Amino acid sequence: MSMVQSVAFVGGTAGPWRVRSMRAIAGAPLASVSAVDVVPGNEVAVQVGAPWVLRGVTSHARYVTQGESATLRAVQAGLGRPEATHAAMLPISKSEAWWALAQDERRAIFEERSRHVAGTLRYLPAISRRLHHGRDLGEPFDFVTWFEHAPEHDALFDELLEMLRATEEWRYVVREIDVRLVREDGGPY
Amino acid sequence: MSMVQSVAFVGGTAGPWRVRSMRAIAGAPLASVSAVDVVPGNEVAVQVGAPWVLRGVTSHARYVTQGESATLRAVQAGLGRPEATHAAMLPISKSEAWWALAQDERRAIFEERSRHVAGTLRYLPAISRRLHHGRDLGEPFDFVTWFEHAPEHDALFDELLEMLRATEEWRYVVREIDVRLVREDGGPY
C-alpha cells in the first residue's frame, strides 16, 4: 500500500461539501463554485461544467524530523470525524525563490524560524489536516491542504491561519485561496 | 520558468540513443528495447509498439545543503556535451520503509552515512547527470537518473555505480534497472 494517494478536489455544483466562502488571499482567484467534491484516485469523472479540478498526492513528509513526526502522530486526528463538519481548502503556491533554496535553508525557514510544526501543535487534535502535493504533477498549485474541525473551533482555525500567514515561510507564498466549507449532511449548519 | 520539467523516456526501436545493454539489478526487469528516446514535455506521442514509457519531472533538490549545492554547481557539467556519447539510464524505486522515514533520517542515510554527494564529487564533471522524480506521478519508478559521459570514462562510471550500490542508502533500493546507451550520431562507437 503506497503512501502516495491521488486526490482530486472538484469545484462545481455537486458534492458533500457546500462552499461557505471563497477568497483569494494572494494571486489570481479561483472561479466561484457552490460545492466541492473530494474524490480519491487518478481517474476522476469530471462533473459536466465543473469550473475547476485541483489534483494532489499525499506523499512522504518533506521537513519534519523523527521526533516531530512521533509527536504529530501522537497528537493529530484524522479526517472524517463525525463532529468535524466544517472544512477549509487552502490551495497554495510558493515562489521559484523558495524552490531554489537548498533543503537546509527551506527547513530553517519552515521550522527553526517559522515554527510550522511547533507552533501548530496546540491546534491539534481539534483541527485535522491532510496535505496534497501538486507541484511535481504540473498542477496550478504546489499544495492543497484540507482542514476539518467542529463548528465551535471556527475561531481557533482562524487563529491558526493568522499565525501561519504571519510567518517568514508565508513570505514565499505567491498564490493562496481560502475556501471554507460545510458538510451538507453535517447537521443544522 | 519553472524548475519542474516533465521528461518521458520512451523505450522502443526509434530515438537517438541505441541500447548497448539492459540489466535488472533488483526487482522485475523492463522489457528489452533497442533504442530510447528522451522527450521533454507532458504530451508525448507514444511510438506505436513502444514497450514502455517512463516519466519523471526535474524538480527541486530534496537533500543537499546550501554548501553542497554551491559545490555541485561549481563542479558539475550539463547534459548534451558533444563528447558525452555514452549514457546510462537508471530507473530506481526505494522501499516503503525508506519513504516512511522522517526527513532527518533520510538525510542522515543519504549523506552523513552514504556520502551520496561528497562521494560522487570526484566523478564530476566527467560524468553528468539529471534526476527525474516519478513517485508523486504514480510512475512505476520513484526516480529515473540519466547519466552522460565520454566513452573513455566507462570504467569511471562503473566505479561510481559500484560505490553507490555499496552504500547504506542502496539497501532501500527495491527495484533498479541498468540501461547503457550510445548516441547514434556520436561517432564510431
mmCIF file of C-alpha atoms in Angstrom:
data_model
loop_
_atom_site.group_PDB
_atom_site.id
_atom_site.type_symbol
_atom_site.label_atom_id
_atom_site.label_comp_id
_atom_site.label_asym_id
_atom_site.label_seq_id
_atom_site.Cartn_x
_atom_site.Cartn_y
_atom_site.Cartn_z
ATOM 1 C CA MET A 1 0.000 0.000 0.000
ATOM 2 C CA SER A 2 1.725 3.107 -1.209
ATOM 3 C CA MET A 3 1.650 6.322 0.780
ATOM 4 C CA VAL A 4 1.131 8.148 -2.499
ATOM 5 C CA GLN A 5 -2.609 8.569 -2.936
ATOM 6 C CA SER A 6 -4.045 10.773 -5.617
ATOM 7 C CA VAL A 7 -6.927 13.082 -4.677
ATOM 8 C CA ALA A 8 -8.998 15.407 -6.855
ATOM 9 C CA PHE A 9 -10.846 18.435 -5.497
ATOM 10 C CA VAL A 10 -13.714 19.100 -7.867
ATOM 11 C CA GLY A 11 -15.257 22.555 -7.700
ATOM 12 C CA GLY A 12 -18.757 22.697 -9.100
ATOM 13 C CA THR A 13 -22.332 22.389 -8.003
ATOM 14 C CA ALA A 14 -22.302 18.841 -6.578
ATOM 15 C CA GLY A 15 -20.584 17.128 -3.700
ATOM 16 C CA PRO A 16 -20.979 16.772 0.047
ATOM 17 C CA TRP A 17 -19.135 19.995 0.880
ATOM 18 C CA ARG A 18 -21.080 23.223 0.380
ATOM 19 C CA VAL A 19 -18.966 26.344 -0.046
ATOM 20 C CA ARG A 20 -19.500 28.965 2.655
ATOM 21 C CA SER A 21 -16.935 31.434 1.297
ATOM 22 C CA MET A 22 -14.102 31.739 -1.231
ATOM 23 C CA ARG A 23 -11.412 34.371 -1.071
ATOM 24 C CA ALA A 24 -8.133 34.924 -2.915
ATOM 25 C CA ILE A 25 -5.542 35.817 -0.271
ATOM 26 C CA ALA A 26 -2.706 36.155 -2.809
ATOM 27 C CA GLY A 27 -2.566 35.896 -6.594
ATOM 28 C CA ALA A 28 -5.323 35.081 -9.050
ATOM 29 C CA PRO A 29 -8.674 33.902 -7.662
ATOM 30 C CA LEU A 30 -10.363 30.596 -8.456
ATOM 31 C CA ALA A 31 -13.752 30.652 -10.177
ATOM 32 C CA SER A 32 -16.596 30.693 -7.667
ATOM 33 C CA VAL A 33 -18.365 27.394 -7.083
ATOM 34 C CA SER A 34 -21.125 26.321 -4.722
ATOM 35 C CA ALA A 35 -19.804 22.875 -3.768
ATOM 36 C CA VAL A 36 -16.597 20.830 -3.645
ATOM 37 C CA ASP A 37 -16.281 17.082 -4.032
ATOM 38 C CA VAL A 38 -13.178 15.300 -2.739
ATOM 39 C CA VAL A 39 -12.529 12.294 -4.966
ATOM 40 C CA PRO A 40 -9.767 9.749 -4.421
ATOM 41 C CA GLY A 41 -7.966 8.164 -7.355
ATOM 42 C CA ASN A 42 -6.437 9.212 -10.628
ATOM 43 C CA GLU A 43 -9.424 8.683 -12.875
ATOM 44 C CA VAL A 44 -11.919 11.323 -11.887
ATOM 45 C CA ALA A 45 -15.037 11.586 -13.975
ATOM 46 C CA VAL A 46 -15.136 15.354 -14.099
ATOM 47 C CA GLN A 47 -18.550 16.865 -13.467
ATOM 48 C CA VAL A 48 -20.102 18.459 -16.506
ATOM 49 C CA GLY A 49 -19.442 22.142 -16.137
ATOM 50 C CA ALA A 50 -17.124 21.832 -13.126
ATOM 51 C CA PRO A 51 -15.141 25.090 -13.298
ATOM 52 C CA TRP A 52 -12.019 23.533 -11.800
ATOM 53 C CA VAL A 53 -10.405 20.316 -10.645
ATOM 54 C CA LEU A 54 -7.328 20.571 -8.413
ATOM 55 C CA ARG A 55 -5.225 17.462 -8.038
ATOM 56 C CA GLY A 56 -2.622 16.477 -5.497
ATOM 57 C CA VAL A 57 -0.991 13.444 -3.948
ATOM 58 C CA THR A 58 -0.499 12.598 -0.328
ATOM 59 C CA SER A 59 3.180 11.771 -0.067
ATOM 60 C CA HIS A 60 6.037 11.470 2.397
ATOM 61 C CA ALA A 61 6.746 14.361 4.793
ATOM 62 C CA ARG A 62 9.373 16.732 3.437
ATOM 63 C CA TYR A 63 10.618 18.617 6.511
ATOM 64 C CA VAL A 64 9.660 17.054 9.832
ATOM 65 C CA THR A 65 12.234 15.234 11.913
ATOM 66 C CA GLN A 66 11.810 11.846 13.515
ATOM 67 C CA GLY A 67 10.935 13.490 16.848
ATOM 68 C CA GLU A 68 8.425 15.904 15.332
ATOM 69 C CA SER A 69 6.885 13.080 13.343
ATOM 70 C CA ALA A 70 6.375 10.999 16.522
ATOM 71 C CA THR A 71 4.852 13.995 18.315
ATOM 72 C CA LEU A 72 2.472 14.683 15.443
ATOM 73 C CA ARG A 73 1.398 11.038 15.232
ATOM 74 C CA ALA A 74 0.639 11.043 18.956
ATOM 75 C CA VAL A 75 -1.446 14.230 18.838
ATOM 76 C CA GLN A 76 -3.148 14.590 15.486
ATOM 77 C CA ALA A 77 -6.583 13.360 14.449
ATOM 78 C CA GLY A 78 -7.599 12.014 11.065
ATOM 79 C CA LEU A 79 -10.145 13.348 8.618
ATOM 80 C CA GLY A 80 -13.760 12.237 8.618
ATOM 81 C CA ARG A 81 -14.662 12.695 12.281
ATOM 82 C CA PRO A 82 -18.472 12.964 12.643
ATOM 83 C CA GLU A 83 -18.265 16.224 14.604
ATOM 84 C CA ALA A 84 -15.852 17.855 12.137
ATOM 85 C CA THR A 85 -18.484 19.285 9.814
ATOM 86 C CA HIS A 86 -16.565 22.425 8.921
ATOM 87 C CA ALA A 87 -13.691 22.285 6.465
ATOM 88 C CA ALA A 88 -11.265 24.595 4.735
ATOM 89 C CA MET A 89 -9.402 24.037 1.487
ATOM 90 C CA LEU A 90 -6.234 26.061 1.001
ATOM 91 C CA PRO A 91 -4.588 25.780 -2.418
ATOM 92 C CA ILE A 92 -1.165 27.432 -2.178
ATOM 93 C CA SER A 93 1.835 28.070 -4.408
ATOM 94 C CA LYS A 94 5.255 29.219 -3.308
ATOM 95 C CA SER A 95 7.685 31.291 -5.349
ATOM 96 C CA GLU A 96 10.503 29.971 -7.538
ATOM 97 C CA ALA A 97 12.833 31.597 -4.986
ATOM 98 C CA TRP A 98 11.519 29.165 -2.361
ATOM 99 C CA TRP A 99 12.028 26.130 -4.573
ATOM 100 C CA ALA A 100 15.535 27.259 -5.497
ATOM 101 C CA LEU A 101 16.572 27.170 -1.828
ATOM 102 C CA ALA A 102 18.542 24.178 -0.573
ATOM 103 C CA GLN A 103 16.871 21.701 1.769
ATOM 104 C CA ASP A 104 18.582 23.060 4.900
ATOM 105 C CA GLU A 105 17.527 26.623 4.042
ATOM 106 C CA ARG A 106 13.892 25.596 3.484
ATOM 107 C CA ARG A 107 13.916 23.572 6.694
ATOM 108 C CA ALA A 108 15.353 26.517 8.672
ATOM 109 C CA ILE A 109 12.641 28.852 7.400
ATOM 110 C CA PHE A 110 9.897 26.227 7.805
ATOM 111 C CA GLU A 111 10.629 25.260 11.376
ATOM 112 C CA GLU A 112 13.530 26.979 13.131
ATOM 113 C CA ARG A 113 12.249 30.435 12.121
ATOM 114 C CA SER A 114 8.545 29.938 11.305
ATOM 115 C CA ARG A 115 7.752 27.159 13.832
ATOM 116 C CA HIS A 116 5.422 25.490 11.357
ATOM 117 C CA VAL A 117 5.220 22.285 13.413
ATOM 118 C CA ALA A 118 5.861 23.527 16.948
ATOM 119 C CA GLY A 119 3.530 26.490 16.507
ATOM 120 C CA THR A 120 0.626 24.429 15.188
ATOM 121 C CA LEU A 121 0.753 21.631 17.772
ATOM 122 C CA ARG A 122 -1.595 23.466 20.119
ATOM 123 C CA TYR A 123 -4.306 23.412 17.426
ATOM 124 C CA LEU A 124 -4.258 19.595 17.394
ATOM 125 C CA PRO A 125 -6.263 17.442 17.565
ATOM 126 C CA ALA A 126 -9.131 19.975 17.300
ATOM 127 C CA ILE A 127 -8.111 20.764 13.728
ATOM 128 C CA SER A 128 -7.120 17.884 11.474
ATOM 129 C CA ARG A 129 -5.400 18.295 8.133
ATOM 130 C CA ARG A 130 -4.109 16.458 5.110
ATOM 131 C CA LEU A 131 -1.529 17.876 2.717
ATOM 132 C CA HIS A 132 -1.623 17.139 -1.019
ATOM 133 C CA HIS A 133 1.351 17.867 -3.289
ATOM 134 C CA GLY A 134 0.639 19.174 -6.777
ATOM 135 C CA ARG A 135 3.882 20.793 -7.907
ATOM 136 C CA ASP A 136 5.527 17.756 -9.492
ATOM 137 C CA LEU A 137 2.226 16.977 -11.232
ATOM 138 C CA GLY A 138 2.306 20.271 -13.124
ATOM 139 C CA GLU A 139 -0.756 21.466 -11.201
ATOM 140 C CA PRO A 140 -1.527 25.184 -10.831
ATOM 141 C CA PHE A 141 -0.984 24.923 -7.067
ATOM 142 C CA ASP A 142 2.075 23.481 -5.288
ATOM 143 C CA PHE A 143 -0.133 22.255 -2.434
ATOM 144 C CA VAL A 144 -3.738 21.789 -1.449
ATOM 145 C CA THR A 145 -4.234 21.497 2.293
ATOM 146 C CA TRP A 146 -7.588 20.233 3.509
ATOM 147 C CA PHE A 147 -8.568 21.028 7.111
ATOM 148 C CA GLU A 148 -11.521 19.719 9.136
ATOM 149 C CA HIS A 149 -12.849 20.820 12.529
ATOM 150 C CA ALA A 150 -16.028 21.105 14.545
ATOM 151 C CA PRO A 151 -18.000 24.347 14.118
ATOM 152 C CA GLU A 152 -17.127 25.502 17.649
ATOM 153 C CA HIS A 153 -13.484 25.663 16.542
ATOM 154 C CA ASP A 154 -14.010 28.211 13.761
ATOM 155 C CA ALA A 155 -12.222 30.899 15.759
ATOM 156 C CA LEU A 156 -9.380 28.550 16.639
ATOM 157 C CA PHE A 157 -8.916 27.783 12.961
ATOM 158 C CA ASP A 158 -8.857 31.495 12.099
ATOM 159 C CA GLU A 159 -6.167 31.943 14.749
ATOM 160 C CA LEU A 160 -4.105 29.119 13.234
ATOM 161 C CA LEU A 161 -4.231 30.699 9.780
ATOM 162 C CA GLU A 162 -3.401 34.126 11.153
ATOM 163 C CA MET A 163 -0.363 32.659 12.886
ATOM 164 C CA LEU A 164 0.839 30.840 9.756
ATOM 165 C CA ARG A 165 0.310 33.849 7.485
ATOM 166 C CA ALA A 166 2.499 35.994 9.746
ATOM 167 C CA THR A 167 5.492 33.640 9.417
ATOM 168 C CA GLU A 168 8.637 34.093 7.347
ATOM 169 C CA GLU A 169 7.648 30.949 5.438
ATOM 170 C CA TRP A 170 4.478 32.668 4.199
ATOM 171 C CA ARG A 171 6.501 35.453 2.538
ATOM 172 C CA TYR A 172 7.232 32.833 -0.132
ATOM 173 C CA VAL A 173 3.530 32.203 -0.782
ATOM 174 C CA VAL A 174 2.645 33.790 -4.118
ATOM 175 C CA ARG A 175 -0.834 32.368 -4.527
ATOM 176 C CA GLU A 176 -3.313 31.347 -1.861
ATOM 177 C CA ILE A 177 -7.044 30.721 -1.992
ATOM 178 C CA ASP A 178 -9.121 30.354 1.166
ATOM 179 C CA VAL A 179 -12.230 28.188 0.695
ATOM 180 C CA ARG A 180 -14.481 27.490 3.699
ATOM 181 C CA LEU A 181 -16.966 24.644 3.545
ATOM 182 C CA VAL A 182 -19.643 22.845 5.496
ATOM 183 C CA ARG A 183 -20.651 19.209 5.163
ATOM 184 C CA GLU A 184 -24.230 19.082 3.922
ATOM 185 C CA ASP A 185 -25.093 16.004 5.954
ATOM 186 C CA GLY A 186 -23.487 17.571 8.979
ATOM 187 C CA GLY A 187 -26.449 18.944 10.849
ATOM 188 C CA PRO A 188 -28.131 22.313 11.137
ATOM 189 C CA TYR A 189 -25.327 24.468 9.721
ATOM 190 C CA MET B 1 10.303 29.382 -15.968
ATOM 191 C CA SER B 2 9.503 26.581 -13.622
ATOM 192 C CA MET B 3 12.155 24.145 -12.442
ATOM 193 C CA VAL B 4 9.608 21.379 -12.879
ATOM 194 C CA GLN B 5 10.122 19.965 -16.359
ATOM 195 C CA SER B 6 8.432 16.795 -17.457
ATOM 196 C CA VAL B 7 10.520 14.249 -19.378
ATOM 197 C CA ALA B 8 9.469 10.957 -20.964
ATOM 198 C CA PHE B 9 11.886 8.108 -21.629
ATOM 199 C CA VAL B 10 10.439 6.116 -24.492
ATOM 200 C CA GLY B 11 11.781 2.586 -24.899
ATOM 201 C CA GLY B 12 11.249 1.192 -28.393
ATOM 202 C CA THR B 13 13.008 0.969 -31.721
ATOM 203 C CA ALA B 14 13.480 4.659 -32.512
ATOM 204 C CA GLY B 15 15.400 7.518 -30.965
ATOM 205 C CA PRO B 16 18.948 8.844 -30.901
ATOM 206 C CA TRP B 17 20.110 6.547 -28.098
ATOM 207 C CA ARG B 18 20.842 2.958 -29.082
ATOM 208 C CA VAL B 19 20.738 0.439 -26.228
ATOM 209 C CA ARG B 20 24.046 -1.332 -25.580
ATOM 210 C CA SER B 21 22.799 -3.386 -22.624
ATOM 211 C CA MET B 22 19.867 -3.735 -20.229
ATOM 212 C CA ARG B 23 20.077 -5.471 -16.897
ATOM 213 C CA ALA B 24 17.739 -5.744 -13.897
ATOM 214 C CA ILE B 25 19.876 -5.166 -10.802
ATOM 215 C CA ALA B 26 16.938 -5.543 -8.391
ATOM 216 C CA GLY B 27 13.281 -6.374 -8.868
ATOM 217 C CA ALA B 28 11.359 -7.006 -12.069
ATOM 218 C CA PRO B 29 13.118 -6.317 -15.377
ATOM 219 C CA LEU B 30 11.941 -3.886 -18.055
ATOM 220 C CA ALA B 31 11.077 -5.272 -21.496
ATOM 221 C CA SER B 32 14.081 -5.264 -23.817
ATOM 222 C CA VAL B 33 14.218 -2.451 -26.357
ATOM 223 C CA SER B 34 16.788 -1.431 -28.953
ATOM 224 C CA ALA B 35 16.567 2.355 -28.571
ATOM 225 C CA VAL B 36 15.487 5.052 -26.122
ATOM 226 C CA ASP B 37 14.142 8.487 -26.959
ATOM 227 C CA VAL B 38 14.249 11.265 -24.356
ATOM 228 C CA VAL B 39 11.269 13.537 -24.934
ATOM 229 C CA PRO B 40 10.569 16.721 -22.981
ATOM 230 C CA GLY B 41 7.024 17.770 -22.175
ATOM 231 C CA ASN B 42 3.852 16.214 -20.877
ATOM 232 C CA GLU B 43 2.222 15.322 -24.159
ATOM 233 C CA VAL B 44 4.347 12.578 -25.613
ATOM 234 C CA ALA B 45 3.107 10.953 -28.791
ATOM 235 C CA VAL B 46 3.935 7.398 -27.804
ATOM 236 C CA GLN B 47 5.625 5.379 -30.525
ATOM 237 C CA VAL B 48 3.488 2.623 -31.937
ATOM 238 C CA GLY B 49 4.608 -0.527 -30.212
ATOM 239 C CA ALA B 50 6.874 1.212 -27.686
ATOM 240 C CA PRO B 51 7.076 -1.372 -24.879
ATOM 241 C CA TRP B 52 7.437 1.255 -22.172
ATOM 242 C CA VAL B 53 7.379 4.965 -21.402
ATOM 243 C CA LEU B 54 8.877 6.127 -18.109
ATOM 244 C CA ARG B 55 8.019 9.621 -16.963
ATOM 245 C CA GLY B 56 9.625 11.897 -14.435
ATOM 246 C CA VAL B 57 9.986 15.549 -13.548
ATOM 247 C CA THR B 58 13.090 17.522 -12.808
ATOM 248 C CA SER B 59 12.321 19.223 -9.528
ATOM 249 C CA HIS B 60 13.949 20.929 -6.576
ATOM 250 C CA ALA B 61 16.766 19.147 -4.704
ATOM 251 C CA ARG B 62 15.491 17.177 -1.735
ATOM 252 C CA TYR B 63 18.581 16.637 0.463
ATOM 253 C CA VAL B 64 21.543 18.823 -0.423
ATOM 254 C CA THR B 65 22.513 21.725 1.793
ATOM 255 C CA GLN B 66 23.288 25.236 0.620
ATOM 256 C CA GLY B 67 27.029 24.470 0.763
ATOM 257 C CA GLU B 68 26.735 21.198 -1.138
ATOM 258 C CA SER B 69 24.510 22.850 -3.704
ATOM 259 C CA ALA B 70 27.116 25.578 -4.314
ATOM 260 C CA THR B 71 29.878 22.981 -4.634
ATOM 261 C CA LEU B 72 27.850 20.919 -7.107
ATOM 262 C CA ARG B 73 27.008 23.976 -9.194
ATOM 263 C CA ALA B 74 30.700 24.879 -9.381
ATOM 264 C CA VAL B 75 31.822 21.397 -10.452
ATOM 265 C CA GLN B 76 29.096 19.665 -12.434
ATOM 266 C CA ALA B 77 28.576 19.686 -16.198
ATOM 267 C CA GLY B 78 25.265 19.702 -18.037
ATOM 268 C CA LEU B 79 23.830 17.118 -20.398
ATOM 269 C CA GLY B 80 24.360 17.287 -24.160
ATOM 270 C CA ARG B 81 28.139 17.722 -24.341
ATOM 271 C CA PRO B 82 29.378 16.672 -27.804
ATOM 272 C CA GLU B 83 31.963 14.262 -26.375
ATOM 273 C CA ALA B 84 29.495 12.622 -23.973
ATOM 274 C CA THR B 85 28.233 9.980 -26.398
ATOM 275 C CA HIS B 86 27.722 7.275 -23.786
ATOM 276 C CA ALA B 87 24.739 7.374 -21.475
ATOM 277 C CA ALA B 88 23.139 5.303 -18.756
ATOM 278 C CA MET B 89 19.530 5.314 -17.629
ATOM 279 C CA LEU B 90 18.863 4.070 -14.098
ATOM 280 C CA PRO B 91 15.208 3.724 -13.123
ATOM 281 C CA ILE B 92 15.088 3.091 -9.373
ATOM 282 C CA SER B 93 12.467 2.570 -6.680
ATOM 283 C CA LYS B 94 13.039 2.657 -2.950
ATOM 284 C CA SER B 95 11.076 0.717 -0.343
ATOM 285 C CA GLU B 96 8.078 1.979 1.616
ATOM 286 C CA ALA B 97 10.356 1.794 4.668
ATOM 287 C CA TRP B 98 12.544 4.488 3.085
ATOM 288 C CA TRP B 99 9.607 6.772 2.364
ATOM 289 C CA ALA B 100 8.221 6.282 5.873
ATOM 290 C CA LEU B 101 11.438 7.699 7.366
ATOM 291 C CA ALA B 102 11.471 11.317 8.543
ATOM 292 C CA GLN B 103 13.454 13.890 6.581
ATOM 293 C CA ASP B 104 16.362 13.971 9.040
ATOM 294 C CA GLU B 105 16.643 10.166 8.952
ATOM 295 C CA ARG B 106 16.666 10.062 5.145
ATOM 296 C CA ARG B 107 19.220 12.891 5.042
ATOM 297 C CA ALA B 108 21.475 11.093 7.544
ATOM 298 C CA ILE B 109 21.440 7.911 5.480
ATOM 299 C CA PHE B 110 21.790 9.777 2.172
ATOM 300 C CA GLU B 111 24.782 11.915 3.092
ATOM 301 C CA GLU B 112 26.202 11.542 6.595
ATOM 302 C CA ARG B 113 26.368 7.739 6.252
ATOM 303 C CA SER B 114 26.310 7.075 2.484
ATOM 304 C CA ARG B 115 28.202 10.191 1.305
ATOM 305 C CA HIS B 116 25.965 10.440 -1.746
ATOM 306 C CA VAL B 117 27.173 13.955 -2.579
ATOM 307 C CA ALA B 118 30.680 14.009 -1.095
ATOM 308 C CA GLY B 119 31.484 10.583 -2.503
ATOM 309 C CA THR B 120 30.382 11.385 -6.032
ATOM 310 C CA LEU B 121 32.112 14.760 -6.360
ATOM 311 C CA ARG B 122 35.284 13.190 -7.722
ATOM 312 C CA TYR B 123 33.318 11.802 -10.685
ATOM 313 C CA LEU B 124 32.346 15.309 -11.757
ATOM 314 C CA PRO B 125 32.433 16.894 -14.265
ATOM 315 C CA ALA B 126 33.416 13.775 -16.265
ATOM 316 C CA ILE B 127 30.019 12.253 -15.584
ATOM 317 C CA SER B 128 26.969 14.491 -15.824
ATOM 318 C CA ARG B 129 23.555 13.536 -14.564
ATOM 319 C CA ARG B 130 19.966 14.656 -14.315
ATOM 320 C CA LEU B 131 17.480 13.275 -11.800
ATOM 321 C CA HIS B 132 13.784 12.846 -12.644
ATOM 322 C CA HIS B 133 11.161 12.213 -9.952
ATOM 323 C CA GLY B 134 8.323 9.810 -10.750
ATOM 324 C CA ARG B 135 6.953 8.774 -7.372
ATOM 325 C CA ASP B 136 4.354 11.522 -6.938
ATOM 326 C CA LEU B 137 3.247 10.918 -10.537
ATOM 327 C CA GLY B 138 2.256 7.341 -9.765
ATOM 328 C CA GLU B 139 5.018 6.066 -12.050
ATOM 329 C CA PRO B 140 6.433 2.534 -11.628
ATOM 330 C CA PHE B 141 9.822 4.009 -10.640
ATOM 331 C CA ASP B 142 10.472 6.601 -7.923
ATOM 332 C CA PHE B 143 13.359 8.053 -9.951
ATOM 333 C CA VAL B 144 14.959 7.894 -13.351
ATOM 334 C CA THR B 145 18.542 9.152 -13.357
ATOM 335 C CA TRP B 146 20.121 9.861 -16.727
ATOM 336 C CA PHE B 147 23.926 9.957 -16.901
ATOM 337 C CA GLU B 148 26.185 11.049 -19.781
ATOM 338 C CA HIS B 149 29.918 10.716 -20.211
ATOM 339 C CA ALA B 150 32.618 10.283 -22.860
ATOM 340 C CA PRO B 151 33.431 6.675 -23.849
ATOM 341 C CA GLU B 152 36.843 6.873 -22.167
ATOM 342 C CA HIS B 153 35.041 7.268 -18.831
ATOM 343 C CA ASP B 154 33.152 3.959 -18.993
ATOM 344 C CA ALA B 155 35.308 2.479 -16.232
ATOM 345 C CA LEU B 156 34.943 5.608 -14.108
ATOM 346 C CA PHE B 157 31.172 5.337 -14.420
ATOM 347 C CA ASP B 158 31.261 1.657 -13.400
ATOM 348 C CA GLU B 159 33.263 2.684 -10.340
ATOM 349 C CA LEU B 160 30.699 5.349 -9.437
ATOM 350 C CA LEU B 161 27.857 2.830 -9.597
ATOM 351 C CA GLU B 162 29.801 0.255 -7.605
ATOM 352 C CA MET B 163 30.406 2.851 -4.903
ATOM 353 C CA LEU B 164 26.745 3.916 -4.771
ATOM 354 C CA ARG B 165 25.456 0.338 -4.719
ATOM 355 C CA ALA B 166 27.626 -0.452 -1.687
ATOM 356 C CA THR B 167 26.081 2.353 0.413
ATOM 357 C CA GLU B 168 23.547 2.081 3.206
ATOM 358 C CA GLU B 169 21.205 4.185 1.075
ATOM 359 C CA TRP B 170 21.143 1.477 -1.583
ATOM 360 C CA ARG B 171 19.811 -1.111 0.885
ATOM 361 C CA TYR B 172 16.479 0.700 0.430
ATOM 362 C CA VAL B 173 16.521 0.213 -3.356
ATOM 363 C CA VAL B 174 13.946 -2.462 -4.204
ATOM 364 C CA ARG B 175 13.994 -2.100 -7.972
ATOM 365 C CA GLU B 176 16.808 -0.960 -10.229
ATOM 366 C CA ILE B 177 17.346 -1.306 -13.966
ATOM 367 C CA ASP B 178 20.704 -0.532 -15.565
ATOM 368 C CA VAL B 179 20.427 0.570 -19.197
ATOM 369 C CA ARG B 180 23.573 1.561 -21.099
ATOM 370 C CA LEU B 181 23.283 3.547 -24.307
ATOM 371 C CA VAL B 182 25.279 5.152 -27.085
ATOM 372 C CA ARG B 183 24.304 8.185 -29.123
ATOM 373 C CA GLU B 184 23.883 7.094 -32.716
ATOM 374 C CA ASP B 185 25.261 10.326 -34.142
ATOM 375 C CA GLY B 186 28.146 10.151 -31.712
ATOM 376 C CA GLY B 187 30.892 8.772 -33.887
ATOM 377 C CA PRO B 188 32.425 5.370 -34.442
ATOM 378 C CA TYR B 189 31.074 3.598 -31.354
#
